[in-house]
mmCIF file with all atom_site columns, C-alpha atoms in Angstrom:
data_model
loop_
_atom_site.group_PDB
_atom_site.id
_atom_site.type_symbol
_atom_site.label_atom_id
_atom_site.label_alt_id
_atom_site.label_comp_id
_atom_site.label_asym_id
_atom_site.label_entity_id
_atom_site.label_seq_id
_atom_site.pdbx_PDB_ins_code
_atom_site.Cartn_x
_atom_site.Cartn_y
_atom_site.Cartn_z
_atom_site.occupancy
_atom_site.B_iso_or_equiv
_atom_site.pdbx_formal_charge
_atom_site.auth_seq_id
_atom_site.auth_comp_id
_atom_site.auth_asym_id
_atom_site.auth_atom_id
_atom_site.pdbx_PDB_model_num
ATOM 1  C CA . MET A 1 1  ? 15.726 -42.049 -22.277 1.00 52.00 ? 208 MET A CA 1
ATOM 2  C CA . THR A 1 2  ? 19.064 -40.645 -23.319 1.00 53.00 ? 209 THR A CA 1
ATOM 3  C CA . THR A 1 3  ? 19.579 -38.782 -26.601 1.00 56.00 ? 210 THR A CA 1
ATOM 4  C CA . ASN A 1 4  ? 22.870 -38.049 -28.264 1.00 63.00 ? 211 ASN A CA 1
ATOM 5  C CA . VAL A 1 5  ? 22.686 -34.339 -28.974 1.00 59.00 ? 212 VAL A CA 1
ATOM 6  C CA . GLN A 1 6  ? 25.773 -32.381 -29.852 1.00 62.00 ? 213 GLN A CA 1
ATOM 7  C CA . GLN A 1 7  ? 26.597 -29.706 -27.261 1.00 60.00 ? 214 GLN A CA 1
ATOM 8  C CA . THR A 1 8  ? 26.603 -27.035 -29.978 1.00 57.00 ? 215 THR A CA 1
ATOM 9  C CA . SER A 1 9  ? 23.147 -28.143 -31.152 1.00 56.00 ? 216 SER A CA 1
ATOM 10 C CA . ALA A 1 10 ? 21.765 -27.930 -27.651 1.00 52.00 ? 217 ALA A CA 1
ATOM 11 C CA . ALA A 1 11 ? 23.213 -24.442 -27.192 1.00 53.00 ? 218 ALA A CA 1
ATOM 12 C CA . ALA A 1 12 ? 21.803 -23.275 -30.529 1.00 55.00 ? 219 ALA A CA 1
ATOM 13 C CA . TYR A 1 13 ? 18.369 -24.633 -29.667 1.00 54.00 ? 220 TYR A CA 1
ATOM 14 C CA . ALA A 1 14 ? 18.445 -22.936 -26.263 1.00 51.00 ? 221 ALA A CA 1
ATOM 15 C CA . SER A 1 15 ? 19.400 -19.613 -27.834 1.00 53.00 ? 222 SER A CA 1
ATOM 16 C CA . LEU A 1 16 ? 16.220 -19.695 -30.015 1.00 58.00 ? 223 LEU A CA 1
ATOM 17 C CA . GLU A 1 17 ? 14.291 -18.609 -26.937 1.00 66.00 ? 224 GLU A CA 1
ATOM 18 C CA . ASP A 1 18 ? 16.404 -15.445 -26.677 1.00 73.00 ? 225 ASP A CA 1
ATOM 19 C CA . LEU A 1 19 ? 15.714 -14.145 -30.177 1.00 87.00 ? 226 LEU A CA 1
ATOM 20 C CA . GLY A 1 20 ? 14.166 -10.785 -30.809 1.00 92.00 ? 227 GLY A CA 1
ATOM 21 C CA . GLU A 1 21 ? 11.313 -10.220 -33.281 1.00 94.00 ? 228 GLU A CA 1
ATOM 22 C CA . ARG A 1 22 ? 13.595 -9.101  -36.144 1.00 94.00 ? 229 ARG A CA 1
ATOM 23 C CA . GLN A 1 23 ? 16.118 -11.903 -35.486 1.00 95.00 ? 230 GLN A CA 1
ATOM 24 C CA . THR A 1 24 ? 13.299 -14.444 -35.617 1.00 95.00 ? 231 THR A CA 1
ATOM 25 C CA . ALA A 1 25 ? 11.969 -12.953 -38.861 1.00 96.00 ? 232 ALA A CA 1
ATOM 26 C CA . VAL A 1 26 ? 15.428 -13.055 -40.481 1.00 97.00 ? 233 VAL A CA 1
ATOM 27 C CA . ARG A 1 27 ? 16.082 -16.626 -39.350 1.00 96.00 ? 234 ARG A CA 1
ATOM 28 C CA . ASN A 1 28 ? 12.648 -17.738 -40.596 1.00 96.00 ? 235 ASN A CA 1
ATOM 29 C CA . ALA A 1 29 ? 13.248 -16.018 -43.931 1.00 97.00 ? 236 ALA A CA 1
ATOM 30 C CA . ILE A 1 30 ? 16.582 -17.818 -44.392 1.00 97.00 ? 237 ILE A CA 1
ATOM 31 C CA . SER A 1 31 ? 15.001 -21.100 -43.408 1.00 96.00 ? 238 SER A CA 1
ATOM 32 C CA . ALA A 1 32 ? 12.102 -20.603 -45.843 1.00 96.00 ? 239 ALA A CA 1
ATOM 33 C CA . MET A 1 33 ? 14.392 -19.768 -48.735 1.00 96.00 ? 240 MET A CA 1
ATOM 34 C CA . GLY A 1 34 ? 16.968 -22.467 -48.005 1.00 92.00 ? 241 GLY A CA 1
ATOM 35 C CA . ALA A 1 35 ? 19.864 -20.067 -48.415 1.00 94.00 ? 242 ALA A CA 1
ATOM 36 C CA . ALA A 1 36 ? 19.910 -16.327 -48.926 1.00 96.00 ? 243 ALA A CA 1
ATOM 37 C CA . CYS A 1 37 ? 22.183 -13.300 -48.985 1.00 97.00 ? 244 CYS A CA 1
ATOM 38 C CA . ASN A 1 38 ? 21.413 -10.156 -46.992 1.00 97.00 ? 245 ASN A CA 1
ATOM 39 C CA . ALA A 1 39 ? 19.877 -8.398  -49.978 1.00 96.00 ? 246 ALA A CA 1
ATOM 40 C CA . LYS A 1 40 ? 17.588 -11.330 -50.747 1.00 96.00 ? 247 LYS A CA 1
ATOM 41 C CA . ILE A 1 41 ? 16.494 -11.503 -47.091 1.00 97.00 ? 248 ILE A CA 1
ATOM 42 C CA . ALA A 1 42 ? 15.746 -7.773  -47.077 1.00 97.00 ? 249 ALA A CA 1
ATOM 43 C CA . LYS A 1 43 ? 13.726 -8.098  -50.285 1.00 96.00 ? 250 LYS A CA 1
ATOM 44 C CA . TYR A 1 44 ? 11.839 -11.107 -48.861 1.00 97.00 ? 251 TYR A CA 1
ATOM 45 C CA . LEU A 1 45 ? 10.998 -9.254  -45.644 1.00 97.00 ? 252 LEU A CA 1
ATOM 46 C CA . VAL A 1 46 ? 10.367 -5.938  -47.447 1.00 97.00 ? 253 VAL A CA 1
ATOM 47 C CA . VAL A 1 47 ? 12.721 -4.050  -45.113 1.00 97.00 ? 254 VAL A CA 1
ATOM 48 C CA . PRO A 1 48 ? 15.890 -2.016  -45.679 1.00 96.00 ? 255 PRO A CA 1
ATOM 49 C CA . ILE A 1 49 ? 19.067 -4.086  -45.813 1.00 96.00 ? 256 ILE A CA 1
ATOM 50 C CA . ASN A 1 50 ? 20.466 -2.333  -42.723 1.00 95.00 ? 257 ASN A CA 1
ATOM 51 C CA . GLN A 1 51 ? 17.729 -4.029  -40.699 1.00 95.00 ? 258 GLN A CA 1
ATOM 52 C CA . VAL A 1 52 ? 19.005 -7.397  -41.899 1.00 97.00 ? 259 VAL A CA 1
ATOM 53 C CA . THR A 1 53 ? 22.803 -7.224  -41.787 1.00 96.00 ? 260 THR A CA 1
ATOM 54 C CA . GLY A 1 54 ? 23.049 -6.740  -38.043 1.00 95.00 ? 261 GLY A CA 1
ATOM 55 C CA . ARG A 1 55 ? 20.515 -9.457  -37.328 1.00 97.00 ? 262 ARG A CA 1
ATOM 56 C CA . VAL A 1 56 ? 22.424 -11.941 -39.536 1.00 97.00 ? 263 VAL A CA 1
ATOM 57 C CA . PHE A 1 57 ? 25.615 -11.042 -37.636 1.00 96.00 ? 264 PHE A CA 1
ATOM 58 C CA . GLU A 1 58 ? 23.863 -11.677 -34.315 1.00 96.00 ? 265 GLU A CA 1
ATOM 59 C CA . LEU A 1 59 ? 22.404 -14.975 -35.539 1.00 96.00 ? 266 LEU A CA 1
ATOM 60 C CA . ARG A 1 60 ? 25.835 -16.054 -36.746 1.00 96.00 ? 267 ARG A CA 1
ATOM 61 C CA . ASP A 1 61 ? 27.345 -15.267 -33.334 1.00 95.00 ? 268 ASP A CA 1
ATOM 62 C CA . LYS A 1 62 ? 24.613 -17.378 -31.682 1.00 94.00 ? 269 LYS A CA 1
ATOM 63 C CA . GLY A 1 63 ? 25.427 -20.281 -34.011 1.00 95.00 ? 270 GLY A CA 1
ATOM 64 C CA . LEU A 1 64 ? 21.978 -20.241 -35.633 1.00 96.00 ? 271 LEU A CA 1
ATOM 65 C CA . VAL A 1 65 ? 23.085 -19.400 -39.181 1.00 97.00 ? 272 VAL A CA 1
ATOM 66 C CA . LYS A 1 66 ? 26.264 -20.154 -41.080 1.00 97.00 ? 273 LYS A CA 1
ATOM 67 C CA . GLU A 1 67 ? 27.828 -19.351 -44.405 1.00 97.00 ? 274 GLU A CA 1
ATOM 68 C CA . ALA A 1 68 ? 26.403 -21.656 -47.075 1.00 97.00 ? 275 ALA A CA 1
ATOM 69 C CA . TYR A 1 69 ? 28.519 -20.380 -49.963 1.00 97.00 ? 276 TYR A CA 1
ATOM 70 C CA . LYS A 1 70 ? 29.595 -17.246 -51.810 1.00 98.00 ? 277 LYS A CA 1
ATOM 71 C CA . ALA A 1 71 ? 28.039 -16.239 -55.132 1.00 96.00 ? 278 ALA A CA 1
ATOM 72 C CA . ILE A 1 72 ? 27.458 -13.241 -57.333 1.00 94.00 ? 279 ILE A CA 1
ATOM 73 C CA . TRP A 1 73 ? 24.380 -11.178 -56.519 1.00 92.00 ? 280 TRP A CA 1
ATOM 74 C CA . PRO A 1 74 ? 23.015 -10.262 -59.976 1.00 92.00 ? 281 PRO A CA 1
ATOM 75 C CA . ALA A 1 75 ? 21.712 -6.809  -58.936 1.00 91.00 ? 282 ALA A CA 1
ATOM 76 C CA . THR A 1 76 ? 25.206 -5.598  -58.077 1.00 91.00 ? 283 THR A CA 1
ATOM 77 C CA . GLY A 1 77 ? 27.500 -8.069  -59.805 1.00 94.00 ? 284 GLY A CA 1
ATOM 78 C CA . ARG A 1 78 ? 29.382 -8.479  -56.525 1.00 95.00 ? 285 ARG A CA 1
ATOM 79 C CA . THR A 1 79 ? 30.254 -11.647 -54.643 1.00 97.00 ? 286 THR A CA 1
ATOM 80 C CA . VAL A 1 80 ? 28.167 -11.946 -51.477 1.00 97.00 ? 287 VAL A CA 1
ATOM 81 C CA . ILE A 1 81 ? 27.763 -14.494 -48.710 1.00 97.00 ? 288 ILE A CA 1
ATOM 82 C CA . TRP A 1 82 ? 24.684 -16.715 -48.792 1.00 97.00 ? 289 TRP A CA 1
ATOM 83 C CA . TRP A 1 83 ? 23.503 -17.825 -45.344 1.00 97.00 ? 290 TRP A CA 1
ATOM 84 C CA . GLU A 1 84 ? 21.717 -20.983 -44.232 1.00 97.00 ? 291 GLU A CA 1
ATOM 85 C CA . THR A 1 85 ? 20.184 -21.982 -40.909 1.00 95.00 ? 292 THR A CA 1
ATOM 86 C CA . VAL A 1 86 ? 21.976 -24.458 -38.684 1.00 92.00 ? 293 VAL A CA 1
#
């Protein structure tokens, strides 16, 4: 049986096996929330934001998360990127 899977989808799926514990937690958090900014992910996981930002960057480089949109984060009043899983 042949399936029509995009090459990028196959690569992203394969890279799921290479994720570390924190990367997996961040990806799962984004997936559970639908879309989230780094601060929201940190709050959800109850970890400092510096444990999230690098993992989001790594997940983005692996093609596992992408920018969903930009919006104001009420706590700071600044525009931030909201991420979603691919």
